[in-house]
Tab-separated table of C-alpha atoms in Angstrom:
chain	number	residue	atom	x	y	z
A	1	MET	CA	8.046	-30.876	-8.563
A	2	LEU	CA	9.602	-27.449	-9.141
A	3	THR	CA	10.614	-26.642	-5.586
A	4	VAL	CA	13.431	-25.896	-3.203
A	5	GLN	CA	14.786	-28.634	-1.000
A	6	GLY	CA	12.697	-29.120	2.125
A	7	ALA	CA	9.686	-27.147	0.837
A	8	GLN	CA	6.222	-28.413	1.677
A	9	PRO	CA	4.494	-30.374	-1.135
A	10	ILE	CA	1.600	-28.632	-2.787
A	11	GLU	CA	-1.675	-29.593	-1.102
A	12	LEU	CA	-4.739	-30.206	-3.272
A	13	LEU	CA	-8.302	-31.492	-3.064
A	14	ARG	CA	-10.098	-33.645	-5.620
A	15	TRP	CA	-13.299	-35.674	-5.757
A	16	ASP	CA	-13.530	-39.282	-6.956
A	17	PHE	CA	-17.109	-38.390	-7.880
A	18	LEU	CA	-15.786	-36.573	-10.948
A	19	GLY	CA	-13.493	-39.435	-11.935
A	20	HIS	CA	-9.856	-39.314	-12.958
A	21	GLU	CA	-9.618	-41.163	-16.261
A	22	ARG	CA	-10.347	-38.192	-18.520
A	23	VAL	CA	-11.091	-35.171	-16.373
A	24	VAL	CA	-8.307	-33.268	-14.594
A	25	HIS	CA	-9.470	-31.257	-11.623
A	26	ALA	CA	-8.345	-29.862	-8.295
A	27	VAL	CA	-9.083	-27.235	-5.703
A	28	THR	CA	-5.940	-25.886	-4.125
A	29	THR	CA	-5.322	-25.114	-0.477
A	30	ARG	CA	-2.981	-22.365	0.676
A	31	HIS	CA	-0.082	-24.803	1.201
A	32	GLY	CA	2.881	-25.657	-0.992
A	33	GLY	CA	3.800	-22.370	-2.648
A	34	VAL	CA	6.437	-19.643	-2.416
A	35	SER	CA	4.484	-16.474	-1.561
A	36	SER	CA	5.224	-14.688	1.705
A	37	ALA	CA	2.710	-13.513	4.306
A	38	PRO	CA	-0.086	-12.545	4.084
A	39	TRP	CA	-0.302	-14.346	0.711
A	40	ASP	CA	1.437	-17.413	2.134
A	41	THR	CA	2.094	-19.621	0.475
A	42	LEU	CA	0.154	-20.856	-2.554
A	43	ASN	CA	-1.452	-17.625	-3.750
A	44	LEU	CA	-2.620	-18.159	-7.330
A	45	SER	CA	-4.211	-14.795	-8.084
A	46	TRP	CA	-2.775	-12.011	-10.232
A	47	ALA	CA	-5.112	-9.578	-8.463
A	48	ARG	CA	-3.335	-9.621	-5.087
A	49	PRO	CA	-0.307	-7.425	-4.198
A	50	ASP	CA	1.922	-10.486	-4.488
A	51	ALA	CA	5.023	-10.582	-6.670
A	52	PRO	CA	4.078	-11.853	-10.162
A	53	GLU	CA	7.053	-14.213	-10.162
A	54	ASN	CA	5.617	-15.873	-7.042
A	55	VAL	CA	2.244	-16.364	-8.712
A	56	ILE	CA	3.905	-17.852	-11.786
A	57	GLU	CA	5.954	-20.243	-9.666
A	58	ASN	CA	2.858	-21.255	-7.689
A	59	ARG	CA	0.988	-21.929	-10.918
A	60	ARG	CA	3.922	-23.945	-12.237
A	61	ARG	CA	3.805	-26.092	-9.111
A	62	LEU	CA	0.072	-26.662	-9.513
A	63	CYS	CA	0.446	-27.638	-13.160
A	64	HIS	CA	3.430	-29.877	-12.424
A	65	ALA	CA	1.454	-31.719	-9.741
A	66	LEU	CA	-1.425	-32.250	-12.190
A	67	GLY	CA	0.793	-33.194	-15.124
A	68	ILE	CA	-0.521	-30.397	-17.335
A	69	PRO	CA	1.243	-27.568	-19.194
A	70	LEU	CA	0.935	-24.027	-17.805
A	71	ASP	CA	0.640	-22.661	-21.321
A	72	ARG	CA	-2.718	-24.469	-21.685
A	73	VAL	CA	-4.306	-22.888	-18.590
A	74	VAL	CA	-7.059	-20.317	-19.188
A	75	GLN	CA	-8.402	-17.657	-16.837
A	76	ALA	CA	-10.774	-14.721	-17.271
A	77	GLY	CA	-11.276	-11.613	-15.224
A	78	GLN	CA	-13.746	-12.097	-12.361
A	79	VAL	CA	-16.337	-9.454	-11.481
A	80	HIS	CA	-18.999	-11.301	-9.443
A	81	GLY	CA	-21.237	-11.490	-12.510
A	82	VAL	CA	-23.078	-14.201	-14.410
A	83	ALA	CA	-21.336	-14.145	-17.793
A	84	VAL	CA	-20.325	-17.579	-19.117
A	85	ARG	CA	-17.566	-17.791	-21.730
A	86	THR	CA	-17.051	-20.694	-24.128
A	87	VAL	CA	-13.352	-21.509	-24.462
A	88	GLY	CA	-11.649	-23.386	-27.275
A	89	ALA	CA	-8.120	-24.368	-28.223
A	90	ALA	CA	-7.487	-20.878	-29.572
A	91	GLN	CA	-7.814	-19.435	-26.066
A	92	ALA	CA	-5.391	-21.904	-24.448
A	93	GLY	CA	-2.854	-20.053	-22.327
A	94	HIS	CA	-4.822	-16.815	-21.967
A	95	GLY	CA	-4.391	-15.658	-18.374
A	96	GLY	CA	-2.400	-18.715	-17.377
A	97	ALA	CA	1.095	-17.254	-17.119
A	98	SER	CA	0.393	-13.528	-17.405
A	99	PRO	CA	-2.354	-11.180	-16.206
A	100	ALA	CA	-1.988	-9.205	-19.428
A	101	SER	CA	-3.591	-12.054	-21.374
A	102	LEU	CA	-6.625	-12.656	-19.118
A	103	LEU	CA	-9.818	-13.208	-21.049
A	104	PRO	CA	-12.488	-10.493	-20.646
A	105	PRO	CA	-14.532	-10.729	-17.420
A	106	SER	CA	-16.461	-13.983	-17.252
A	107	ASP	CA	-17.242	-15.639	-13.932
A	108	ALA	CA	-17.762	-19.020	-15.614
A	109	LEU	CA	-15.750	-20.791	-18.299
A	110	ILE	CA	-16.719	-23.924	-20.247
A	111	THR	CA	-14.909	-26.067	-22.818
A	112	ASP	CA	-15.018	-29.364	-24.651
A	113	ALA	CA	-11.496	-28.945	-26.048
A	114	PRO	CA	-8.881	-31.412	-24.769
A	115	ASP	CA	-5.736	-30.051	-23.147
A	116	VAL	CA	-7.419	-26.779	-22.131
A	117	TYR	CA	-7.624	-26.176	-18.383
A	118	LEU	CA	-10.049	-23.674	-16.886
A	119	LEU	CA	-8.959	-21.830	-13.735
A	120	ALA	CA	-10.735	-19.444	-11.370
A	121	CYS	CA	-9.626	-17.941	-8.043
A	122	PHE	CA	-11.415	-17.769	-4.695
A	123	ALA	CA	-11.280	-16.602	-1.082
A	124	ASP	CA	-14.780	-17.352	0.343
A	125	CYS	CA	-16.804	-17.406	-2.909
A	126	VAL	CA	-18.042	-20.785	-4.142
A	127	PRO	CA	-16.094	-22.816	-6.726
A	128	LEU	CA	-18.432	-24.832	-8.959
A	129	LEU	CA	-16.821	-27.610	-11.016
A	130	TYR	CA	-18.905	-29.125	-13.841
A	131	TYR	CA	-18.256	-32.329	-15.781
A	132	ASP	CA	-20.294	-33.962	-18.518
A	133	PRO	CA	-18.722	-37.408	-18.968
A	134	LEU	CA	-20.787	-38.233	-22.061
A	135	ARG	CA	-19.965	-35.339	-24.407
A	136	PRO	CA	-17.389	-34.757	-22.713
A	137	ALA	CA	-17.253	-31.151	-21.510
A	138	VAL	CA	-16.239	-29.275	-18.373
A	139	GLY	CA	-16.785	-25.932	-16.684
A	140	VAL	CA	-15.763	-23.846	-13.708
A	141	ALA	CA	-17.810	-21.062	-12.116
A	142	HIS	CA	-17.054	-18.414	-9.495
A	143	ALA	CA	-20.181	-17.922	-7.390
A	144	GLY	CA	-20.006	-15.141	-4.842
A	145	TRP	CA	-23.227	-14.087	-3.202
A	146	ARG	CA	-24.057	-11.719	-6.067
A	147	GLY	CA	-23.404	-14.372	-8.698
A	148	THR	CA	-25.270	-16.951	-6.658
A	149	VAL	CA	-28.465	-14.941	-6.306
A	150	ALA	CA	-28.230	-13.872	-9.955
A	151	GLY	CA	-28.114	-17.545	-10.981
A	152	ILE	CA	-24.639	-18.297	-12.296
A	153	ALA	CA	-25.009	-21.967	-11.303
A	154	GLY	CA	-27.944	-22.458	-13.670
A	155	ALA	CA	-26.501	-20.152	-16.324
A	156	THR	CA	-23.472	-22.430	-16.587
A	157	VAL	CA	-25.720	-25.493	-16.959
A	158	ARG	CA	-27.596	-23.778	-19.788
A	159	ALA	CA	-24.368	-22.677	-21.461
A	160	LEU	CA	-23.052	-26.261	-21.458
A	161	SER	CA	-26.318	-27.386	-23.005
A	162	ASP	CA	-26.336	-24.652	-25.651
A	163	ALA	CA	-22.670	-25.004	-26.601
A	164	TYR	CA	-22.159	-28.779	-26.443
A	165	GLY	CA	-25.566	-30.403	-26.151
A	166	SER	CA	-24.951	-31.410	-22.538
A	167	ARG	CA	-28.050	-32.698	-20.796
A	168	PRO	CA	-28.449	-31.360	-17.259
A	169	SER	CA	-29.281	-34.875	-16.080
A	170	ASP	CA	-25.809	-36.046	-17.193
A	171	LEU	CA	-23.828	-33.327	-15.449
A	172	ARG	CA	-21.798	-33.935	-12.310
A	173	VAL	CA	-21.143	-30.848	-10.199
A	174	VAL	CA	-18.920	-30.259	-7.180
A	175	ILE	CA	-19.635	-27.345	-4.852
A	176	GLY	CA	-16.207	-26.614	-3.442
A	177	PRO	CA	-14.832	-24.939	-0.311
A	178	SER	CA	-16.252	-21.501	0.455
A	179	ALA	CA	-17.823	-19.438	3.207
A	180	GLY	CA	-20.042	-21.954	4.981
A	181	PRO	CA	-23.400	-21.568	6.713
A	182	CYS	CA	-21.629	-21.954	10.047
A	183	CYS	CA	-19.759	-18.663	9.643
A	184	TYR	CA	-21.186	-16.605	6.777
A	185	GLU	CA	-23.031	-13.834	8.600
A	186	VAL	CA	-24.714	-11.435	6.168
A	187	GLY	CA	-26.371	-8.028	6.236
A	188	ARG	CA	-29.582	-6.462	5.033
A	189	GLU	CA	-28.501	-5.892	1.395
A	190	LEU	CA	-27.757	-9.563	0.856
A	191	ILE	CA	-30.814	-10.742	2.782
A	192	GLU	CA	-33.097	-8.584	0.639
A	193	ALA	CA	-31.408	-9.772	-2.566
A	194	VAL	CA	-31.816	-13.426	-1.567
A	195	GLU	CA	-35.468	-12.931	-0.607
A	196	ARG	CA	-36.104	-11.133	-3.891
A	197	MET	CA	-34.288	-13.539	-6.217
A	198	LEU	CA	-34.497	-16.982	-4.626
A	199	PRO	CA	-37.867	-18.654	-4.058
A	200	ASP	CA	-36.201	-20.975	-1.536
A	201	ALA	CA	-34.877	-18.106	0.606
A	202	PRO	CA	-36.225	-19.585	3.876
A	203	ARG	CA	-34.080	-22.687	3.267
A	204	VAL	CA	-30.848	-20.761	2.813
A	205	LEU	CA	-31.175	-17.946	5.366
A	206	ALA	CA	-30.807	-18.968	8.994
A	207	ARG	CA	-31.713	-16.319	11.544
A	208	HIS	CA	-30.015	-16.458	14.934
A	209	GLY	CA	-31.974	-14.281	17.332
A	210	ASP	CA	-32.788	-10.724	16.292
A	211	SER	CA	-29.378	-9.603	15.104
A	212	LYS	CA	-27.632	-12.313	13.060
A	213	THR	CA	-28.476	-14.046	9.796
A	214	HIS	CA	-26.289	-16.656	8.102
A	215	PHE	CA	-26.462	-17.416	4.384
A	216	ASP	CA	-25.994	-20.992	3.138
A	217	LEU	CA	-24.161	-20.505	-0.165
A	218	TRP	CA	-23.786	-24.268	-0.596
A	219	GLU	CA	-27.492	-25.019	-0.335
A	220	ALA	CA	-28.430	-22.024	-2.473
A	221	ASN	CA	-26.214	-23.215	-5.311
A	222	ARG	CA	-27.360	-26.810	-4.878
A	223	LEU	CA	-31.003	-25.743	-5.165
A	224	LEU	CA	-30.269	-23.583	-8.207
A	225	LEU	CA	-28.450	-26.454	-9.906
A	226	MET	CA	-31.427	-28.721	-9.243
A	227	GLN	CA	-33.780	-26.079	-10.653
A	228	ALA	CA	-31.618	-26.122	-13.795
A	229	GLY	CA	-32.143	-29.884	-14.104
A	230	VAL	CA	-29.085	-31.378	-12.392
A	231	PRO	CA	-30.208	-34.347	-10.246
A	232	SER	CA	-29.533	-34.090	-6.537
A	233	ASP	CA	-27.464	-37.294	-6.665
A	234	ASN	CA	-25.193	-35.630	-9.241
A	235	ILE	CA	-24.211	-32.790	-6.907
A	236	VAL	CA	-21.544	-33.088	-4.224
A	237	VAL	CA	-21.061	-30.427	-1.552
A	238	GLY	CA	-17.465	-30.279	-0.336
A	239	GLY	CA	-18.556	-29.011	3.064
A	240	LEU	CA	-15.356	-27.115	3.932
A	241	CYS	CA	-15.817	-23.581	5.265
A	242	THR	CA	-13.031	-21.203	4.284
A	243	ILE	CA	-13.878	-18.744	7.077
A	244	HIS	CA	-13.670	-21.539	9.627
A	245	ARG	CA	-10.394	-22.884	8.169
A	246	PRO	CA	-8.124	-19.929	7.309
A	247	ASP	CA	-5.260	-22.266	8.134
A	248	LEU	CA	-6.185	-24.356	5.094
A	249	PHE	CA	-7.750	-21.847	2.683
A	250	PHE	CA	-7.460	-18.169	1.931
A	251	SER	CA	-10.452	-16.320	3.416
A	252	HIS	CA	-11.256	-12.682	2.735
A	253	ARG	CA	-13.781	-12.597	5.576
A	254	ALA	CA	-11.512	-14.213	8.178
A	255	THR	CA	-8.565	-11.906	7.459
A	256	GLY	CA	-10.232	-8.618	6.634
A	257	GLY	CA	-9.104	-8.885	3.034
A	258	ALA	CA	-5.350	-9.257	3.546
A	259	THR	CA	-4.978	-12.685	2.017
A	260	GLY	CA	-4.270	-14.582	-1.188
A	261	ARG	CA	-6.540	-16.635	-3.408
A	262	PHE	CA	-6.822	-20.381	-3.897
A	263	ALA	CA	-7.923	-21.847	-7.216
A	264	ALA	CA	-10.243	-24.359	-8.805
A	265	ILE	CA	-9.082	-25.895	-12.072
A	266	ILE	CA	-10.658	-28.402	-14.453
A	267	GLY	CA	-9.984	-29.701	-17.951
A	268	LEU	CA	-10.013	-32.711	-20.252
A	269	ARG	CA	-6.756	-34.618	-20.461
A	270	PRO	CA	-5.722	-35.707	-23.960
A	271	ALA	CA	-5.848	-39.432	-24.581
A	272	GLY	CA	-2.606	-41.147	-23.636
A	273	ARG	CA	-1.296	-38.506	-21.233
A	274	GLU	CA	-0.546	-39.844	-17.789
A	275	GLN	CA	-2.534	-38.473	-14.905
A	276	ALA	CA	-0.017	-36.685	-12.699
A	277	VAL	CA	3.745	-36.488	-12.495
A	278	GLY	CA	4.483	-34.118	-9.629
A	279	GLU	CA	4.671	-34.488	-5.890
A	280	ALA	CA	1.441	-33.457	-4.176
A	281	HIS	CA	-0.523	-34.167	-1.031
A	282	TRP	CA	-4.110	-35.005	-1.965
A	283	ARG	CA	-6.892	-34.536	0.535
């Protein structure tokens, strides 16, 4: 691991549900990096007022722990939209080690190219990790409330089908840590958008008395994935609320915006490359 003596190991989450033989994936926590407060310590976003050299070092640590090269990591700009971008070997490295090379805004990325690793950043929005073990192909999506109600979960399913012939019934999807229904209180604009766009609005909006409504981002994305043809048994909800656990994850809502960003990353490891070489604490 690229670190200083005595530093805390990078702390990551993964899901056995996705498997580990071919697919590389992780969701980071906020632990194990070099950034100072309030980005402490594993901020992975170029968009925060953190020193770029800190972000690069944090990304190096992530890649070292996963046994993947930083110059094969791909990231696009994120705008809370529903655009899905198909990524190939030619895009490897765009946005990985420099913000100047970010791909144009696309809140979901998909690929079937080996040794290309798709990364997106989060601080309360929902990470969606997709894996088709039969083609194989992978994807990552950034689903804030706007992207959720606009249908980015299903748009990514359709993009995988169009680009690689993935069948929705074969896909495995993880709904990662985000603002949870326990803490995600929302206002009138969001409530009206959910009621207008989602036929299952009563299942995802919980009203507490006359003044508070909570939005269940996890259930909304799960229902939208099922509507797109992904079987319920092929969807795993991580169940970790970022607002409730600002000690473990960066949370925009819990900190009033003064915070870093954690990341979700996924890709297809080339045949013969060992799984991981760096020190990491896996949850």
